[in-house]
Coordinates of C-alpha atoms in Angstrom, one line a residue:
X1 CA -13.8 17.3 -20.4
X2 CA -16.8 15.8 -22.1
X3 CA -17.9 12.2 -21.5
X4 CA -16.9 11.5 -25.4
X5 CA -13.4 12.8 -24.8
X6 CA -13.2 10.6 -21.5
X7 CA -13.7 7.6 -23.3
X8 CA -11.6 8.3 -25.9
X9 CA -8.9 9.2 -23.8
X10 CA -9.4 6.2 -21.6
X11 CA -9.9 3.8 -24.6
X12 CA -7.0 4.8 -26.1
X13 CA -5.0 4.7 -22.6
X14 CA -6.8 0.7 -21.9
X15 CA -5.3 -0.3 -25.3
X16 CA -1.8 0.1 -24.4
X17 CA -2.3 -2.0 -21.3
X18 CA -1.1 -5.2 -20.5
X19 CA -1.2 -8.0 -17.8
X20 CA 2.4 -8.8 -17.5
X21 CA 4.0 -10.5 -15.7
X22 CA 0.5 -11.8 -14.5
X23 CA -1.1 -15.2 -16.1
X24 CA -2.2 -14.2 -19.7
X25 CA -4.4 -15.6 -22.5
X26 CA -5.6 -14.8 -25.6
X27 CA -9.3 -14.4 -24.0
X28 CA -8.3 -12.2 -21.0
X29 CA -7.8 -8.8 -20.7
X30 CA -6.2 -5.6 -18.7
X31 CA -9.4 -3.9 -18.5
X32 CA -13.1 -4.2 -18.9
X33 CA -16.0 -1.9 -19.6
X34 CA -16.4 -1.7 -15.4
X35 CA -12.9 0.4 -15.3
X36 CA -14.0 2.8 -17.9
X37 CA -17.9 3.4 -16.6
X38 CA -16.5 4.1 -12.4
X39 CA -14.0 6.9 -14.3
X40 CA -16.2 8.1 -16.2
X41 CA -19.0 8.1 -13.6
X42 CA -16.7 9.6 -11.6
X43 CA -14.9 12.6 -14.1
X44 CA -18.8 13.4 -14.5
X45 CA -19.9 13.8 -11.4
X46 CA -17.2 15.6 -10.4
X47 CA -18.1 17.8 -13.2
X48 CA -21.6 18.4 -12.1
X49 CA -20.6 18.9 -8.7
X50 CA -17.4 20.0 -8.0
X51 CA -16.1 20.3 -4.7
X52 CA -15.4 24.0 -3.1
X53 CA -11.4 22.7 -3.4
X54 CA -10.1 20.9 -6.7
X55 CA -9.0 17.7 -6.2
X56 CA -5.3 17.8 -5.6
X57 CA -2.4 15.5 -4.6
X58 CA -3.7 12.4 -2.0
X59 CA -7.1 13.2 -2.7
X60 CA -7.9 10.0 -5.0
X61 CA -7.9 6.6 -3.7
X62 CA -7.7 3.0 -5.6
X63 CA -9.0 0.1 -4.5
X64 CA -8.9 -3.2 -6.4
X65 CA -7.1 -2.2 -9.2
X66 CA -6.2 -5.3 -11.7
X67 CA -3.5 -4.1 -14.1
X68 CA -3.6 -0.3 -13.4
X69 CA -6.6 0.6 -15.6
X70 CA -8.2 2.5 -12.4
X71 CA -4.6 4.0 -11.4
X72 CA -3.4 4.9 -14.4
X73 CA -7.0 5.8 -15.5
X74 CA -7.8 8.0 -13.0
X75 CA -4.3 10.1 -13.2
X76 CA -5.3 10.3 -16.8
X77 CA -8.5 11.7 -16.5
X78 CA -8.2 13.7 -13.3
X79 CA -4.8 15.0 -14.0
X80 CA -3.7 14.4 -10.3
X81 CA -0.4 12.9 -8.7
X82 CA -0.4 11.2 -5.2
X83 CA -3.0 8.3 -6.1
X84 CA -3.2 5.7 -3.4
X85 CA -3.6 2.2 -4.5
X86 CA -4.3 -0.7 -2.9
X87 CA -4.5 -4.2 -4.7
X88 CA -4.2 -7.6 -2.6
X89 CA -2.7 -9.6 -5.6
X90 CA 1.0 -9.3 -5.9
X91 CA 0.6 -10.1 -9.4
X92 CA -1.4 -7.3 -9.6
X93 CA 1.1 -4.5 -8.2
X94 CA 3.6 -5.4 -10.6
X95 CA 1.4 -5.2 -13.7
X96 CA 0.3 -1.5 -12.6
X97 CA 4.3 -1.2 -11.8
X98 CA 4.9 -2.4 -16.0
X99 CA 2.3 -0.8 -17.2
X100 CA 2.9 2.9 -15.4
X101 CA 6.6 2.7 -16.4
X102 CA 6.0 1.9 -20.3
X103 CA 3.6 5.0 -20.3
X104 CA 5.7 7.4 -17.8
X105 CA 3.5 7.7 -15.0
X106 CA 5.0 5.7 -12.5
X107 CA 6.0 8.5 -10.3
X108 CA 2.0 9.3 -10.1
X109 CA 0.5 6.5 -6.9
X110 CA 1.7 4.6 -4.0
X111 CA 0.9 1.5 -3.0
X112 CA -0.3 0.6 0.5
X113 CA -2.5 -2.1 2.2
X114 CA -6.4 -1.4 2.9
X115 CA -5.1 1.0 5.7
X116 CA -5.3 4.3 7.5
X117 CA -1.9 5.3 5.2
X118 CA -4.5 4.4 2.2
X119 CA -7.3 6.1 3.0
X120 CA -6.7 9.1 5.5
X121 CA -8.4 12.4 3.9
X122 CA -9.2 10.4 0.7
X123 CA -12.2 12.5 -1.1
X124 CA -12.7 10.3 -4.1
X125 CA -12.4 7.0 -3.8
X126 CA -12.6 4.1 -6.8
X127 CA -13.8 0.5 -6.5
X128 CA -13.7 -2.2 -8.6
X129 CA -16.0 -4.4 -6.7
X130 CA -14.7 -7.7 -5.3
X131 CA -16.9 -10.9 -5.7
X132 CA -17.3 -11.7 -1.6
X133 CA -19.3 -9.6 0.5
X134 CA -16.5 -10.2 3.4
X135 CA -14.4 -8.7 1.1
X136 CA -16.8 -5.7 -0.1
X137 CA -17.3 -5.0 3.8
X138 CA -13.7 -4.7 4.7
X139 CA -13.2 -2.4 2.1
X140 CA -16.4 -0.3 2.9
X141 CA -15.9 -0.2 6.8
X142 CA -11.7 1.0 5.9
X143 CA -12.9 3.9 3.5
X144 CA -16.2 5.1 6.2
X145 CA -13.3 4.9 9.0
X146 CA -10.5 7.0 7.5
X147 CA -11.7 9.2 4.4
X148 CA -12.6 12.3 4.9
X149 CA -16.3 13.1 5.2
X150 CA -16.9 14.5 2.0
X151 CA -15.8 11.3 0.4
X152 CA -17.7 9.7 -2.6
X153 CA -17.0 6.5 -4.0
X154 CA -17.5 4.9 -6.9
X155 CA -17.8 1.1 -7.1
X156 CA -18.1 -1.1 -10.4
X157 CA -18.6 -4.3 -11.3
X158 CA -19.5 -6.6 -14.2
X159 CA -23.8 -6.9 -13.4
X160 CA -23.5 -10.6 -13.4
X161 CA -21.3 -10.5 -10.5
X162 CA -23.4 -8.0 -8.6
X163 CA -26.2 -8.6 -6.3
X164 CA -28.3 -6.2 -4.3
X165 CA -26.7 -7.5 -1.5
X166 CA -23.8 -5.5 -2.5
X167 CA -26.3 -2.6 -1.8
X168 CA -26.9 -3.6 1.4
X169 CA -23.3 -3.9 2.5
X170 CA -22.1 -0.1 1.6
X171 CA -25.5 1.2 3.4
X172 CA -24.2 0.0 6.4
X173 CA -20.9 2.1 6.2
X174 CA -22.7 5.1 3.7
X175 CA -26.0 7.5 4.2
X176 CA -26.5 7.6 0.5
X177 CA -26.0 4.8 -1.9
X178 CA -27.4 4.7 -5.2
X179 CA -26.9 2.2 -8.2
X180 CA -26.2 4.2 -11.7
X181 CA -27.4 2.7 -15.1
X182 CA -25.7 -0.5 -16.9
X183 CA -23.5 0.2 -19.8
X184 CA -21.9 -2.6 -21.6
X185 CA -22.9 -5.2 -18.7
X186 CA -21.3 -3.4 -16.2
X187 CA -22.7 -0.5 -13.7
X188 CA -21.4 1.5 -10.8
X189 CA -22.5 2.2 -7.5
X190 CA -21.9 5.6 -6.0
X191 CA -21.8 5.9 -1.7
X192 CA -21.2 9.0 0.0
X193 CA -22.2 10.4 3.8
X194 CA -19.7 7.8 6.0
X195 CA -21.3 6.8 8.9
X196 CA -19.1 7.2 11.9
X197 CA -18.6 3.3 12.6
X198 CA -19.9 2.6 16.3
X199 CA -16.5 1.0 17.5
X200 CA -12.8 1.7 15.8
X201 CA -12.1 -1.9 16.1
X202 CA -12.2 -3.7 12.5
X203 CA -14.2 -6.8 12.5
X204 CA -11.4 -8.8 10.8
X205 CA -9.7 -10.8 10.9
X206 CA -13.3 -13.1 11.1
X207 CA -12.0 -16.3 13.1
X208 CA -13.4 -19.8 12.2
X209 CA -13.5 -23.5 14.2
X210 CA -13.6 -27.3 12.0
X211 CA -14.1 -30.7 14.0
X212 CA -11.7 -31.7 11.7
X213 CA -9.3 -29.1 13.2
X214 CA -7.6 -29.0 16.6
X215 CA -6.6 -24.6 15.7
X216 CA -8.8 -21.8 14.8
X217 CA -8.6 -20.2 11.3
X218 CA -8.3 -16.9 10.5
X219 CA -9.1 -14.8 7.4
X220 CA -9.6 -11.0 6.2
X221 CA -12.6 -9.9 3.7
X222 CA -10.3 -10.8 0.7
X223 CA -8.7 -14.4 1.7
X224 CA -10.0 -16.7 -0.4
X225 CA -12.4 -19.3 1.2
X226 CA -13.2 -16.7 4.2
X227 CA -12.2 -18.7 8.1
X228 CA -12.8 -22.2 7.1
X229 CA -11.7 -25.6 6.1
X230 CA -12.6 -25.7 2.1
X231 CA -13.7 -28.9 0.6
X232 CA -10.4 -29.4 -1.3
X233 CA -8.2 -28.9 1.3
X234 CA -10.2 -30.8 4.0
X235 CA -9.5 -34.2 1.2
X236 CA -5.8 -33.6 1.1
X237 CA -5.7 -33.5 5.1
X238 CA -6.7 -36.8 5.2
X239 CA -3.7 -37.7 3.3
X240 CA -1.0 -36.1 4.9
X241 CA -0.1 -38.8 7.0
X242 CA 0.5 -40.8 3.7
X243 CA 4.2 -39.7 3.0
X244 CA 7.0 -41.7 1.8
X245 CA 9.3 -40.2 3.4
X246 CA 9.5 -37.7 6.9
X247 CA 9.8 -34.2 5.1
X248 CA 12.6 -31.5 6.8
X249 CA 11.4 -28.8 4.1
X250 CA 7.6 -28.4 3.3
X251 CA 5.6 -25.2 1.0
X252 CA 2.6 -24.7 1.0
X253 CA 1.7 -22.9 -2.0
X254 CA -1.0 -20.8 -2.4
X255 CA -1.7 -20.5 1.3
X256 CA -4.9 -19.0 1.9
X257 CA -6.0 -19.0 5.7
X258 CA -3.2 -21.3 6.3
X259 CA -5.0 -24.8 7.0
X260 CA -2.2 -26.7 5.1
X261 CA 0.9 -24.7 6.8
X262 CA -0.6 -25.1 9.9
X263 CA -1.6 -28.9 9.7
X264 CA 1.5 -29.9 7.5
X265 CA 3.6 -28.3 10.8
X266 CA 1.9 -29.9 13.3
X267 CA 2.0 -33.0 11.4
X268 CA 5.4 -32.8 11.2
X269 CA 7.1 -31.7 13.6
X270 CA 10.7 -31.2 13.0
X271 CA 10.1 -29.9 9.7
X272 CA 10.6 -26.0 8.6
X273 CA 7.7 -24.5 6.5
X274 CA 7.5 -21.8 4.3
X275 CA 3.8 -21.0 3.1
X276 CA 3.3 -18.6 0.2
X277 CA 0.9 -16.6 -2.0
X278 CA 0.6 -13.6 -3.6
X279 CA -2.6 -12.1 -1.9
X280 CA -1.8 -9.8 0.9
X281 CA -5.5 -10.8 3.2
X282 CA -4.0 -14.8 2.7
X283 CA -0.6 -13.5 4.1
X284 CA -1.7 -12.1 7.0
X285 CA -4.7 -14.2 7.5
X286 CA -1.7 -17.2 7.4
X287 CA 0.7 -15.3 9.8
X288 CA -2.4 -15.4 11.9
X289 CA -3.7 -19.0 12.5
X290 CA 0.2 -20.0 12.8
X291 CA 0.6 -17.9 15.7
X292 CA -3.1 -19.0 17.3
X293 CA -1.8 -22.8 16.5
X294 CA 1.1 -22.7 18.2
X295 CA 3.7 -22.8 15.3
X296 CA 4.5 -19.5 14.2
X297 CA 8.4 -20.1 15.3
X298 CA 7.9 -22.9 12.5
X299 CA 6.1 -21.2 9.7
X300 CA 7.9 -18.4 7.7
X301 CA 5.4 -16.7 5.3
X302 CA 6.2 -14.7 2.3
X303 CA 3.8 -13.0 -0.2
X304 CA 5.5 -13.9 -3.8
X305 CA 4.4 -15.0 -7.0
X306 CA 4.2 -18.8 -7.2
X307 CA 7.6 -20.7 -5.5
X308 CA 9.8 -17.6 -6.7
X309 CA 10.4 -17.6 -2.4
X310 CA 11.6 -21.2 -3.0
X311 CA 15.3 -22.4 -3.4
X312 CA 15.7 -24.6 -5.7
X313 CA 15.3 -28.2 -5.3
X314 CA 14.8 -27.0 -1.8
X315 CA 11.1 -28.4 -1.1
X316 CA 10.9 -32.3 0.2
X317 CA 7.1 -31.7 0.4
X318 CA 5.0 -29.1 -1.4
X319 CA 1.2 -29.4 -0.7
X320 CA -0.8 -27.0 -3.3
X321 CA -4.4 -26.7 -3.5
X322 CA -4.4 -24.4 -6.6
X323 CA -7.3 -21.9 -7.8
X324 CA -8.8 -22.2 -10.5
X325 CA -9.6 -18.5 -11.5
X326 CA -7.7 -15.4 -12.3
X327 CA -10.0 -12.9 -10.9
X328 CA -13.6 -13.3 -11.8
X329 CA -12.5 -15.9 -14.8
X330 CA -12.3 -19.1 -14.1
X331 CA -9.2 -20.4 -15.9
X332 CA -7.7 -23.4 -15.6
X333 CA -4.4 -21.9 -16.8
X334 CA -3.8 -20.5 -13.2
X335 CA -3.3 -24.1 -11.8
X336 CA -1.2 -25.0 -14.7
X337 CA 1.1 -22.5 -13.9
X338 CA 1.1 -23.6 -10.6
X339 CA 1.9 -26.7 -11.5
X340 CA 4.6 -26.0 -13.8
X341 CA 6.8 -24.3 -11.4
X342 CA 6.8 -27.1 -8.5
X343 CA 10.2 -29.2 -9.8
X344 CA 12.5 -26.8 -10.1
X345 CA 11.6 -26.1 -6.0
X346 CA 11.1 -29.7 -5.3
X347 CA 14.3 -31.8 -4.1
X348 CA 15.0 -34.8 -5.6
X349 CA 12.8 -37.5 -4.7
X350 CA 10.7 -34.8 -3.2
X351 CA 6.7 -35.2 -3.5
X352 CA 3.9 -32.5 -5.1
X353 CA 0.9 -33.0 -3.3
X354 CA -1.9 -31.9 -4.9
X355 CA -6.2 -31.9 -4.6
X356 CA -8.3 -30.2 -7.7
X357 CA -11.6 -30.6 -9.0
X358 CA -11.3 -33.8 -10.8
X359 CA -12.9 -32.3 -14.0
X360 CA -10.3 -30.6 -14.8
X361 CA -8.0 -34.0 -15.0
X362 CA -4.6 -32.5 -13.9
X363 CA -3.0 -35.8 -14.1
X364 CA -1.1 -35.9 -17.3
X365 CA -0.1 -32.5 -16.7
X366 CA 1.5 -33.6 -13.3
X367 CA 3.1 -36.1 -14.6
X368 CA 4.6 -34.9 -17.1
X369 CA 6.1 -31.7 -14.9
X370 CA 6.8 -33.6 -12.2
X371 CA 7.4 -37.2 -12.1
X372 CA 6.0 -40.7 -11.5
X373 CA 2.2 -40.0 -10.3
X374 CA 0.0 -41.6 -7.7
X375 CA -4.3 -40.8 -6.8
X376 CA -4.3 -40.9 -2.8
X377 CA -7.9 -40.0 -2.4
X378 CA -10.8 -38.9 -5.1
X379 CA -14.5 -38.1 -4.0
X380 CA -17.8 -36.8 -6.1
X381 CA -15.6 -33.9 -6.9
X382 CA -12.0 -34.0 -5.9
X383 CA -8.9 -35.9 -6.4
X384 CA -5.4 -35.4 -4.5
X385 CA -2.3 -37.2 -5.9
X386 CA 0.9 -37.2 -5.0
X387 CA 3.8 -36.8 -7.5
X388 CA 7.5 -37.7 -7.1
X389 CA 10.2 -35.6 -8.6
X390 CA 12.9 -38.3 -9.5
X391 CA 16.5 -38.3 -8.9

């Protein structure tokens, strides 16, 4: 196939995609120019250098799929079944789910965590590159671990996200690791020759230490904020002992590394806690510092899309420290949504909790979702309130 008829076939394959049931704009998109250039980088040098044995069934491996783009990209182009996927959003999964069934090839990947299932005999693997370099080096160690030697990757970005650092990371993992040329702001880099990693131990989960904390926190390459107390959250801690009433039932939504479950258990003793995101690293990351703090008896965790885990009018306290991004993009739309979905989980009288970055003036929003609205604490560059969902 020629590099025209790839990016015809793709183009016409990206304009069919959506991000249902993931957050949606008018300015965001399934797809950008990086998911077409690793394809086509890839369906060309394969081309120019086939391997001895065609690429068959379990041979391709996904990694950081968005809305299936790569996935369903990738069966398109290389005309192969058995495609391993892993993405950490849950959000994520179920758009390559919708997307795959509308255009019958659901029955072509699997999904699996960042894992020896994943990546065992893999001999093409693609990568849309994640932001973090914890994240980047995770990924890189997994696929120079289990993939079979011959592997190659191919890892894209948009250029203003990359840095040479990125580079630096796969050399570690890869003998040979060369950056191609940019095409519509985006470029790939290619990694082949794994190195045969010194130790079979993983260096994650990475574990961090606060003075502000009395537990350690743990975190995998992709959980947001990496092993320590973020800025935001560290705010709202100071808080916590402001509560009108002595919460049975707490969420923490969004969880991250877990320093709100955590702290909001051993605050409150007597309380059950459900934490909850929809990234697989925060999840485990989560399960993690509860059972290093003590209160893992305490702390059920669930990866689910916002309080879909939640009963309604089940939550007395919900403490929410909500991002402000959808991937790359920074969107405050993300938080809104958030936001939107905390009083049909909250009991009545029960409280939202909240700490943003005071630019983006959440107030109204809150108060108009949720119910009567007090500011506990506000600094240079956050505020936390707390909200009361009336009888």
């Amino acid at each position: 196939m020629s590099p025209h008829d790839t990016d015809d076939r793709l183009e016409a394959l990206f304009a069919q995609l959506t991000r249902e049931p993931d957050f949606d704009a008018p300015e965001l998109q399934a797809f950008d120019a990086a998911d077409q250039l690793i394809l086509r980088t890839a369906a060309d040098d394969l081309a120019d250098h086939p391997f001895e044995v065609p690429l068959g069934v379990d041979d391709v491996v996904v990694i950081g799929d968005r809305h299936g783009a790569l996935t369903l990209g990738a069966a398109t182009v290389f005309g192969v079944a058995g495609i391993r996927t892993h993405q950490d959003p849950l959000l994520g999964e179920r758009a390559l789910a919708q997307n795959a069934r509308r255009m019958q090839l659901a029955g072509r990947y699997t999904n699996h965590g960042l894992d020896a299932a994943a990546l065992t005999g893999a001999r093409v693997v693609l990568v849309q590159l994640p932001r973090g370099l914890d994240a980047l080096a995770e990924v890189s160690r997994a696929i120079a671990r289990w993939a079979d030697p011959e592997v190659r990757v191919f890892a894209g970005g948009r250029v203003k996200h990359m840095t040479r650092a990125m580079n630096d990371v796969l050399a570690r993992d890869f003998a040979e690791v060369s950056a191609g040329l940019g095409w519509r702001k985006s470029r790939v880099l290619r990694a082949a020759g794994p190195r045969v990693p010194a130790t079979t131990e993983s260096a994650f989960p990475r574990w961090g230490a606060d003075p502000d904390l009395d537990f350690s926190l743990a975190a995998f390459g992709a959980t947001f904020g990496g092993p320590v107390l973020d800025h935001g959250s560290r705010l709202l801690l100071t808080t916590l002992a402001d509560t009108q009433r002595q919460p049975a039932t707490i969420v923490d939504l969004g969880c991250g590394n877990g320093v709100l479950a955590v702290s909001a258990a051993r605050r409150f003793p007597e309380a059950r806690v459900l934490a909850t995101d929809q990234s697989t690293a925060a999840v485990a990351a989560t399960r993690l510092t509860a059972q290093a703090a003590g209160v893992a008896d305490r702390i059920a965790v669930e990866r689910s899309d916002a309080l879909e885990a939640v009963p309604d009018a089940w939550a007395d306290l919900i403490v929410l420290n909500p991002p402000f991004h959808t991937g790359a993009t920074v969107h405050a739309g993300v938080g809104h949504r958030l936001i939107r979905a905390c009083r049909r989980a909250l009991a009545p009288g029960g409280e939202l909790r909240l700490v943003f970055n005071s630019h983006l003036g959440y107030r109204p929003l809150v108060e108009r979702e949720v119910g009567p609205t007090r500011q506990l604490a506000r600094n240079a560059v956050f505020t936390v309130l707390s909200a009361t969902r009336e009888s």
